[in-house]
Amino acid sequence: MITCSAPGKVYLFGEHAVVYGENAICCAIELRTKVHAEKAEDVIIESVLGTTGMDIEVHPYVCHVLKKMQQFADIKGIRFKIESELPVGSGLGSSAAVTVASIEALNQLYGCGLSLEDIAGLGHEIEKTVQGNASPTDTYVSTMGGVVMIPQRKKLKTIKCPIVVGNTHKFSSTKELVANVAKLRNEFPDIIDPILSDIGRMSLLAEKSVNEKDYKTIGKLMNVNQGLLDAIGVGSAELSSLVYAARNSGAICAKITGAGGGGCMIALAEDNNASDIVNAIEDVGGSAIITRNTEEGVRLE
Ligand code: PMV
């Protein structure tokens, strides 16, 4: 049996703006999805969602990985066991992580010789098949790790400070939120377009600060980014409550990560106050976890 794992991701800057070709900065986090795989007689997929065979309804990503990987290997049967530290459907890239880790598990088990670029590309195709549309960001960052400027896919320096991820546990539909922003933009193009390009410019401005490990400046810009996300209508009372709880308990900054509406927010912490921020988020009804940026993308454990 072999085990492969891949990380989730957060957006430091640029969600929503990236849909319109603006820059964004994404960061792989230490929360990972592990896939244990061994050759077997039949297909058996085990996860918190249940134990199934080739069931596209329950395990769509893994089933599509198996179908796709038939191009590279004669896979008769396989036993997959999936364990994830990433909450499902909360904007942390859990579907990309399970997809990428499953591809690498089969790549290793059957000696397919796929490169990291191949894995990221196949992962993106599979996300598109399952979701109808998907940006290549999640699968790319999960495969490569690190801090990545999108769309250039340029690697920036590692973020060293603790990252607190707060979860509102409120359902958030990326598709719906992206559609809402599009509607607002159609109604007020002269107002919304400059906001989106300001967000993009913020990513470009932050590049230098990331590379110089200037977390104070990154934090100021992330807080401005949060204000602009609120301005384009992707905030919520729950997210604001977690964001202000984090800032009031000493976070360097706090903002939504991903589509917004619900889902998760992130805060950058000092080395000595991450647990205060976790407590503050939990006091206002969220759940929180301390993580860090990781340079390691998909890997064989
Ligand atoms: O919530 P997530 O992790 O699916 O991120 C959505 C990011 C958006 O910019 C809103 C959409 C996209 O496809 O880039």
Coordinates of C-alpha atoms and ligand atoms in Angstrom, one line a residue:
M1 CA 0.0 0.0 0.0
I2 CA 1.2 3.6 -0.7
T3 CA 0.0 6.9 0.7
C4 CA 0.0 10.2 -1.1
S5 CA -1.2 13.6 0.2
A6 CA -1.9 17.0 -1.2
P7 CA -2.5 20.4 0.6
G8 CA -5.4 22.7 0.6
K9 CA -5.1 26.4 -0.1
V10 CA -6.2 29.9 0.9
Y11 CA -6.4 33.2 -1.0
L12 CA -4.2 35.9 0.5
F13 CA -5.5 38.2 -2.2
G14 CA -7.6 38.3 -5.3
E15 CA -10.6 35.9 -5.1
H16 CA -13.4 37.1 -7.5
A17 CA -11.1 39.6 -9.2
V18 CA -9.1 36.6 -10.6
V19 CA -12.3 35.6 -12.5
Y20 CA -11.9 38.8 -14.6
G21 CA -8.2 38.2 -15.3
E22 CA -6.8 40.2 -12.4
N23 CA -3.9 39.0 -10.2
A24 CA -4.4 36.9 -7.1
I25 CA -2.0 35.4 -4.5
C26 CA -2.8 31.9 -3.3
C27 CA -1.0 30.0 -0.6
A28 CA -0.9 26.2 0.1
I29 CA -1.6 25.3 3.7
E30 CA -0.4 22.4 5.9
L31 CA -3.9 21.0 6.1
R32 CA -3.8 18.0 3.8
T33 CA -5.8 15.2 2.3
K34 CA -4.3 11.8 2.4
V35 CA -5.1 9.0 0.0
H36 CA -4.0 5.4 0.8
A37 CA -4.1 3.2 -2.3
E38 CA -3.5 -0.5 -3.0
K39 CA -4.3 -2.7 -6.0
A40 CA -7.4 -4.9 -5.4
E41 CA -9.9 -7.1 -7.2
D42 CA -12.6 -4.4 -7.3
V43 CA -12.9 -0.7 -6.8
I44 CA -13.5 0.2 -3.2
I45 CA -13.5 3.8 -2.1
E46 CA -13.6 4.6 1.6
S47 CA -14.0 8.1 3.1
V48 CA -16.1 10.0 5.7
L49 CA -18.8 10.1 2.9
G50 CA -19.1 6.3 3.1
T51 CA -17.6 3.1 1.5
T52 CA -18.6 2.7 -2.1
G53 CA -17.6 1.2 -5.4
M54 CA -17.4 3.3 -8.6
D55 CA -20.2 5.7 -7.3
I56 CA -20.0 9.0 -9.1
E57 CA -22.6 10.5 -6.8
V58 CA -20.8 9.9 -3.5
H59 CA -17.1 10.0 -4.7
P60 CA -17.2 12.1 -8.0
Y61 CA -13.6 13.3 -7.9
V62 CA -12.0 9.9 -7.2
C63 CA -14.2 8.1 -9.7
H64 CA -13.3 10.6 -12.5
V65 CA -9.6 10.2 -11.5
L66 CA -9.9 6.4 -11.9
K67 CA -11.6 6.8 -15.3
K68 CA -9.0 9.3 -16.5
M69 CA -6.0 7.3 -15.3
Q70 CA -7.2 4.3 -17.4
Q71 CA -5.4 6.2 -20.2
F72 CA -2.1 5.7 -18.5
A73 CA -2.5 2.3 -16.7
D74 CA -4.6 -0.8 -16.8
I75 CA -6.4 -0.4 -13.5
K76 CA -8.6 -3.4 -12.8
G77 CA -9.4 -2.8 -9.2
I78 CA -8.2 -0.5 -6.4
R79 CA -8.8 0.1 -2.8
F80 CA -8.7 3.8 -1.9
K81 CA -8.9 5.1 1.7
I82 CA -9.3 8.9 2.0
E83 CA -8.5 10.9 5.1
S84 CA -8.8 14.7 5.1
E85 CA -7.9 17.5 7.5
L86 CA -9.7 19.9 5.1
P87 CA -13.4 20.6 5.8
V88 CA -15.4 19.7 2.6
G89 CA -16.9 22.5 0.6
S90 CA -15.6 25.4 2.6
G91 CA -13.3 27.0 0.0
L92 CA -10.1 25.5 1.2
G93 CA -9.6 23.4 -1.9
S94 CA -10.6 20.0 -0.5
S95 CA -11.8 18.7 -3.9
A96 CA -8.5 19.7 -5.6
A97 CA -6.5 18.1 -2.8
V98 CA -8.3 14.7 -3.1
T99 CA -8.1 14.8 -6.9
V100 CA -4.4 15.6 -7.0
A101 CA -3.5 13.1 -4.2
S102 CA -5.5 10.3 -6.0
I103 CA -3.8 11.0 -9.3
E104 CA -0.4 10.9 -7.7
A105 CA -1.3 7.7 -5.8
L106 CA -2.1 5.9 -9.1
N107 CA 0.9 7.5 -10.8
Q108 CA 3.1 6.0 -8.1
L109 CA 1.3 2.6 -7.9
Y110 CA 1.3 2.0 -11.7
G111 CA 4.5 3.9 -12.6
C112 CA 2.8 6.2 -15.1
G113 CA 5.6 8.7 -15.1
L114 CA 3.4 11.8 -14.9
S115 CA 5.2 15.1 -14.1
L116 CA 3.8 17.6 -11.6
E117 CA 2.6 19.8 -14.6
D118 CA 0.8 16.7 -15.9
I119 CA -0.8 16.1 -12.5
A120 CA -2.0 19.7 -12.2
G121 CA -3.4 19.7 -15.7
L122 CA -5.2 16.4 -15.2
G123 CA -6.5 17.6 -11.9
H124 CA -8.0 20.7 -13.5
E125 CA -9.6 18.6 -16.2
I126 CA -11.3 16.5 -13.6
E127 CA -12.5 19.5 -11.6
K128 CA -14.0 20.9 -14.8
T129 CA -15.7 17.5 -15.5
V130 CA -17.3 17.4 -12.0
Q131 CA -18.0 21.1 -11.5
G132 CA -18.9 22.2 -15.0
N133 CA -16.4 25.0 -14.7
A134 CA -13.4 25.4 -12.4
S135 CA -10.3 27.7 -12.3
P136 CA -7.0 25.9 -12.5
T137 CA -5.8 27.6 -9.3
D138 CA -6.8 25.0 -6.7
T139 CA -5.3 22.0 -8.5
Y140 CA -2.1 24.0 -9.4
V141 CA -1.5 25.2 -5.9
S142 CA -2.3 21.8 -4.4
T143 CA 0.1 20.1 -6.8
M144 CA 3.0 22.6 -6.5
G145 CA 2.6 24.0 -2.9
G146 CA 4.1 27.3 -1.8
V147 CA 2.8 30.8 -2.5
V148 CA 1.7 31.4 -6.1
M149 CA 0.9 34.5 -8.0
I150 CA -2.0 33.8 -10.3
P151 CA -2.4 33.8 -13.3
Q152 CA 1.4 33.8 -14.0
R153 CA 1.9 30.9 -11.7
K154 CA 5.0 32.6 -10.3
K155 CA 6.3 31.2 -7.0
L156 CA 6.8 33.8 -4.2
K157 CA 8.6 33.4 -0.9
T158 CA 7.1 31.2 1.9
I159 CA 4.7 33.0 4.4
K160 CA 6.3 32.2 7.7
C161 CA 3.7 33.4 10.2
P162 CA 0.9 31.2 11.5
I163 CA -2.3 31.3 9.5
V164 CA -5.6 30.9 11.4
V165 CA -8.5 29.6 9.3
G166 CA -11.9 30.4 10.8
N167 CA -14.9 28.5 9.5
T168 CA -18.4 30.1 9.7
H169 CA -20.0 26.6 8.9
K170 CA -22.5 28.6 6.8
F171 CA -23.0 27.0 3.3
S172 CA -21.5 29.0 0.5
S173 CA -22.0 28.4 -3.2
T174 CA -19.0 29.6 -5.3
K175 CA -21.2 29.5 -8.4
E176 CA -23.9 31.7 -6.9
L177 CA -21.4 34.2 -5.5
V178 CA -19.5 34.5 -8.8
A179 CA -22.9 35.0 -10.5
N180 CA -23.9 37.7 -8.0
V181 CA -20.6 39.6 -8.6
A182 CA -21.2 39.4 -12.4
K183 CA -24.7 40.8 -11.9
L184 CA -23.5 43.7 -9.8
R185 CA -20.7 44.4 -12.4
N186 CA -23.3 44.4 -15.2
E187 CA -25.4 46.9 -13.3
F188 CA -22.5 49.2 -12.2
P189 CA -19.5 48.5 -14.5
D190 CA -18.0 51.9 -13.8
I191 CA -18.0 51.2 -10.0
I192 CA -17.3 47.5 -9.9
D193 CA -14.5 47.3 -12.5
P194 CA -12.2 49.7 -10.7
I195 CA -12.8 47.7 -7.5
L196 CA -11.8 44.5 -9.2
S197 CA -8.7 46.0 -10.7
D198 CA -7.8 47.6 -7.4
I199 CA -7.9 44.1 -5.9
G200 CA -5.6 42.9 -8.7
R201 CA -3.2 45.8 -8.1
M202 CA -3.1 44.9 -4.5
S203 CA -1.8 41.4 -5.3
L204 CA 0.9 42.9 -7.5
L205 CA 1.8 45.4 -4.7
A206 CA 1.9 42.7 -2.1
E207 CA 4.4 40.6 -4.1
K208 CA 7.3 42.6 -2.9
S209 CA 6.1 42.5 0.7
V210 CA 5.6 38.7 0.5
N211 CA 9.2 38.3 -0.8
E212 CA 10.5 40.6 1.9
K213 CA 8.5 38.9 4.6
D214 CA 6.9 42.2 5.5
Y215 CA 3.8 40.9 7.2
K216 CA 2.6 44.2 8.5
T217 CA 2.3 45.6 5.0
I218 CA 0.7 42.4 3.7
G219 CA -1.7 42.7 6.6
K220 CA -2.7 46.3 5.8
L221 CA -3.3 45.3 2.2
M222 CA -5.3 42.2 3.1
N223 CA -7.5 44.3 5.3
V224 CA -8.2 46.6 2.4
N225 CA -8.9 43.6 0.2
Q226 CA -11.5 42.5 2.8
G227 CA -13.2 45.9 2.6
L228 CA -13.4 45.6 -1.2
L229 CA -14.8 42.0 -1.0
D230 CA -17.5 43.4 1.3
A231 CA -18.1 46.2 -1.3
I232 CA -18.8 43.7 -4.1
G233 CA -21.3 41.9 -1.9
V234 CA -19.5 38.6 -1.0
G235 CA -19.4 39.3 2.8
S236 CA -21.8 38.1 5.4
A237 CA -22.6 38.9 9.0
E238 CA -21.0 35.6 10.1
L239 CA -17.8 36.3 8.2
S240 CA -17.6 39.9 9.5
S241 CA -18.1 38.7 13.0
L242 CA -15.1 36.2 12.7
V243 CA -13.0 38.8 10.9
Y244 CA -13.5 41.4 13.6
A245 CA -13.0 38.9 16.4
A246 CA -9.7 37.9 14.9
R247 CA -8.5 41.5 14.4
N248 CA -9.6 42.5 17.9
S249 CA -7.6 39.7 19.4
G250 CA -4.4 40.8 17.8
A251 CA -4.4 39.3 14.3
I252 CA -2.0 41.1 11.8
C253 CA -5.0 41.1 9.5
A254 CA -8.2 39.1 8.7
K255 CA -10.2 38.6 5.5
I256 CA -12.5 36.2 3.7
T257 CA -10.8 33.4 1.8
G258 CA -12.5 32.1 -1.4
A259 CA -16.0 32.8 -2.6
G260 CA -17.3 34.3 0.6
G261 CA -21.0 34.5 1.6
G262 CA -20.2 31.9 4.3
G263 CA -17.3 29.4 4.3
C264 CA -14.0 30.5 5.7
M265 CA -11.9 33.5 6.6
I266 CA -8.2 33.7 7.4
A267 CA -6.1 35.7 9.8
L268 CA -2.3 36.1 9.8
A269 CA -1.1 35.8 13.4
E270 CA 2.1 36.6 15.3
D271 CA 4.0 33.6 16.6
N272 CA 2.6 34.1 20.1
N273 CA -1.0 35.0 19.5
A274 CA -2.5 32.4 17.2
S275 CA -4.3 30.5 19.9
D276 CA -5.9 33.8 21.2
I277 CA -7.3 34.4 17.7
V278 CA -8.6 30.8 17.7
N279 CA -10.4 31.4 21.0
A280 CA -11.8 34.7 19.9
I281 CA -13.2 33.2 16.7
E282 CA -14.7 30.3 18.7
D283 CA -16.3 32.8 21.2
V284 CA -18.3 34.3 18.4
G285 CA -19.6 31.0 17.1
G286 CA -17.0 29.9 14.5
S287 CA -14.5 27.1 14.6
A288 CA -10.8 27.7 13.9
I289 CA -7.6 25.9 13.3
I290 CA -4.0 27.1 13.2
T291 CA -2.0 26.2 10.1
R292 CA 0.9 27.4 8.1
N293 CA 2.0 27.9 4.5
T294 CA 3.7 24.8 3.1
E295 CA 6.2 24.5 0.3
E296 CA 5.3 20.9 -0.2
G297 CA 2.6 20.2 -2.8
V298 CA 1.5 16.7 -3.6
R299 CA 3.9 14.1 -2.2
L300 CA 4.4 10.4 -1.5
E301 CA 4.2 9.9 2.2
Ligands
PMV1 O1 -14.3 29.4 -2.5 P1 -13.3 28.8 -3.5 O2 -12.1 28.3 -2.9 O3 -13.9 27.9 -4.5 O4 -12.7 30.0 -4.3 C1 -13.5 30.7 -5.2 C2 -12.6 31.8 -5.9 C3 -13.3 32.7 -6.8 O5 -12.4 33.6 -7.3 C4 -14.5 33.4 -6.2 C5 -13.8 31.9 -8.0 C6 -12.7 31.3 -8.9 O6 -13.1 30.3 -9.6 O7 -11.6 31.8 -9.0

